[in-house]
Structures are given as C-alpha cells and as structure tokens.
C-alpha cells in the first residue's frame, strides 16, 4: 500500500511543479495548493498506514501490538487548515492584481512593475 501511495504522491507533486512553472497566476496558485496536498499525503504515509484492525494504544500488561501514533494525523489536520487559509489569501491577492492590471500573465506583470520603478 505504501508503494501505491508513493506513486500517487509522486504524480501529484509532478503535476504541482508543472503548474507552478506556468505563466498564468491562477495556475501557479492551483499548483501550490496541489503541492501542499501532496506533501500532506506524504507525511501521512510516512506516519504509517494501518494494517488490519487498528487497536487502541494501551500501556501495561495487555498493550496493543499494532497501534498507530495519531500525532502526524493531528499535525496534518492543522497544516490543511493553514494551507487553505494561504490559498484563500493567494486567490484574493490574484483577484486584486487582476483588477489593477487586467491580466494574470506573470510576464506582463513584470513589465508593469518595471514601468512603475
């Protein structure tokens, strides 16, 4: 299962890098969101996937043999919320730039910045 997840994560990150290297600002924002999701999947996979029935983490004589540490899942949940907020901020920023310049092309934005300087 980890090999399948690794392949899926690789494909997601590959698509994200392709989108980030494009000229359109909206595609760059979608690429950063996709990259963050790929990293979240990577960290969850590194935390361990359940094999069989998940047992509660008990301490003592009758401790469970196959329990999973839930700390990576909690940290990923926090990271998902933060990446959602950052993506929303990027979208608002891109909309404002589009209102001012009338384009989402990064190269033409550079020309406008050089004109202002």
Short mmCIF file of C-alpha atoms in Angstrom, two decimals:
data_model
loop_
_atom_site.label_atom_id
_atom_site.label_comp_id
_atom_site.label_asym_id
_atom_site.label_seq_id
_atom_site.Cartn_x
_atom_site.Cartn_y
_atom_site.Cartn_z
CA UNK A 1 0.00 0.00 0.00
CA UNK A 2 2.88 2.38 0.74
CA UNK A 3 4.28 1.87 -2.77
CA UNK A 4 0.93 2.79 -4.34
CA UNK A 5 0.68 5.87 -2.13
CA UNK A 6 4.25 6.84 -3.07
CA UNK A 7 3.40 6.66 -6.76
CA UNK A 8 0.24 8.73 -6.28
CA UNK A 9 2.16 11.30 -4.23
CA UNK A 10 4.85 11.48 -6.92
CA UNK A 11 2.25 12.10 -9.63
CA UNK A 12 0.54 14.81 -7.56
CA UNK A 13 3.82 16.59 -6.86
CA UNK A 14 4.85 16.27 -10.52
CA UNK A 15 1.60 17.92 -11.65
CA UNK A 16 2.02 20.62 -8.99
CA UNK A 17 5.52 21.51 -10.15
CA UNK A 18 4.29 21.66 -13.75
CA UNK A 19 1.53 24.08 -12.75
CA UNK A 20 3.85 26.21 -10.62
CA UNK A 21 6.23 26.67 -13.57
CA UNK A 22 3.47 28.05 -15.82
CA UNK A 23 2.90 31.69 -16.73
CA UNK A 24 -0.68 32.10 -15.50
CA UNK A 25 -1.06 33.28 -11.91
CA UNK A 26 -4.16 31.17 -11.33
CA UNK A 27 -2.34 28.01 -12.42
CA UNK A 28 0.51 28.86 -10.03
CA UNK A 29 -1.97 29.16 -7.15
CA UNK A 30 -3.61 25.84 -8.05
CA UNK A 31 -0.12 24.29 -8.24
CA UNK A 32 0.79 25.48 -4.75
CA UNK A 33 -2.46 24.06 -3.38
CA UNK A 34 -1.81 20.75 -5.13
CA UNK A 35 1.77 20.71 -3.82
CA UNK A 36 0.57 21.21 -0.26
CA UNK A 37 -1.89 18.32 -0.64
CA UNK A 38 0.90 16.12 -1.99
CA UNK A 39 3.08 16.93 1.00
CA UNK A 40 0.19 16.22 3.38
CA UNK A 41 -0.28 12.80 1.81
CA UNK A 42 3.46 12.19 2.03
CA UNK A 43 3.55 12.98 5.74
CA UNK A 44 0.51 10.84 6.48
CA UNK A 45 2.07 7.94 4.59
CA UNK A 46 5.33 8.36 6.50
CA UNK A 47 3.35 8.28 9.75
CA UNK A 48 2.21 4.76 8.97
CA UNK A 49 -0.79 3.21 7.32
CA UNK A 50 -2.98 0.85 9.35
CA UNK A 51 -2.51 -2.85 8.70
CA UNK A 52 -5.51 -4.90 9.69
CA UNK A 53 -7.65 -3.80 12.60
CA UNK A 54 -6.44 -0.74 14.47
CA UNK A 55 -6.09 -1.29 18.20
CA UNK A 56 -6.13 1.43 20.87
CA UNK A 57 -2.71 2.38 22.25
CA UNK A 58 -2.78 0.81 25.72
CA UNK A 59 0.06 0.72 28.20
CA UNK A 60 0.69 -2.03 30.67
CA UNK A 61 0.49 -5.80 30.56
CA UNK A 62 -2.04 -6.03 27.76
CA UNK A 63 -0.62 -3.39 25.46
CA UNK A 64 -1.73 -3.41 21.84
CA UNK A 65 0.77 -4.70 19.31
CA UNK A 66 -0.41 -2.83 16.23
CA UNK A 67 -1.41 0.64 17.31
CA UNK A 68 -0.84 3.80 15.29
CA UNK A 69 0.51 7.10 16.61
CA UNK A 70 -2.09 9.77 15.86
CA UNK A 71 0.19 12.80 16.24
CA UNK A 72 1.05 13.03 12.50
CA UNK A 73 -2.67 12.99 11.67
CA UNK A 74 -3.32 15.87 14.07
CA UNK A 75 -0.42 17.87 12.65
CA UNK A 76 -1.60 17.27 9.09
CA UNK A 77 -5.09 18.47 10.00
CA UNK A 78 -3.55 21.72 11.25
CA UNK A 79 -1.44 22.01 8.11
CA UNK A 80 -4.53 21.52 5.91
CA UNK A 81 -6.29 24.41 7.64
CA UNK A 82 -3.23 26.65 7.28
CA UNK A 83 -2.79 25.78 3.59
CA UNK A 84 -6.48 26.52 2.99
CA UNK A 85 -6.02 29.97 4.54
CA UNK A 86 -2.89 30.67 2.50
CA UNK A 87 -4.61 29.55 -0.71
CA UNK A 88 -7.58 31.82 0.03
CA UNK A 89 -5.17 34.72 0.61
CA UNK A 90 -3.38 33.98 -2.70
CA UNK A 91 -6.71 33.92 -4.55
CA UNK A 92 -7.75 37.28 -3.10
CA UNK A 93 -4.33 38.72 -3.93
CA UNK A 94 -4.53 37.40 -7.50
CA UNK A 95 -8.02 38.88 -7.91
CA UNK A 96 -6.77 42.27 -6.73
CA UNK A 97 -3.81 42.12 -9.13
CA UNK A 98 -6.18 41.20 -11.95
CA UNK A 99 -8.39 44.19 -11.11
CA UNK A 100 -5.40 46.56 -11.17
CA UNK A 101 -3.51 45.21 -14.18
CA UNK A 102 -6.22 43.42 -16.18
CA UNK A 103 -4.15 40.27 -16.69
CA UNK A 104 -2.99 37.18 -14.87
CA UNK A 105 0.10 36.72 -17.06
CA UNK A 106 3.22 36.87 -14.89
CA UNK A 107 5.44 38.18 -17.71
CA UNK A 108 3.16 41.16 -18.42
CA UNK A 109 3.00 41.84 -14.67
CA UNK A 110 6.78 42.13 -14.70
CA UNK A 111 6.54 44.77 -17.42
CA UNK A 112 4.08 46.77 -15.30
CA UNK A 113 6.38 46.55 -12.28
CA UNK A 114 9.37 47.68 -14.36
CA UNK A 115 7.27 50.57 -15.64
CA UNK A 116 6.42 51.70 -12.09
CA UNK A 117 10.04 51.52 -10.85
#
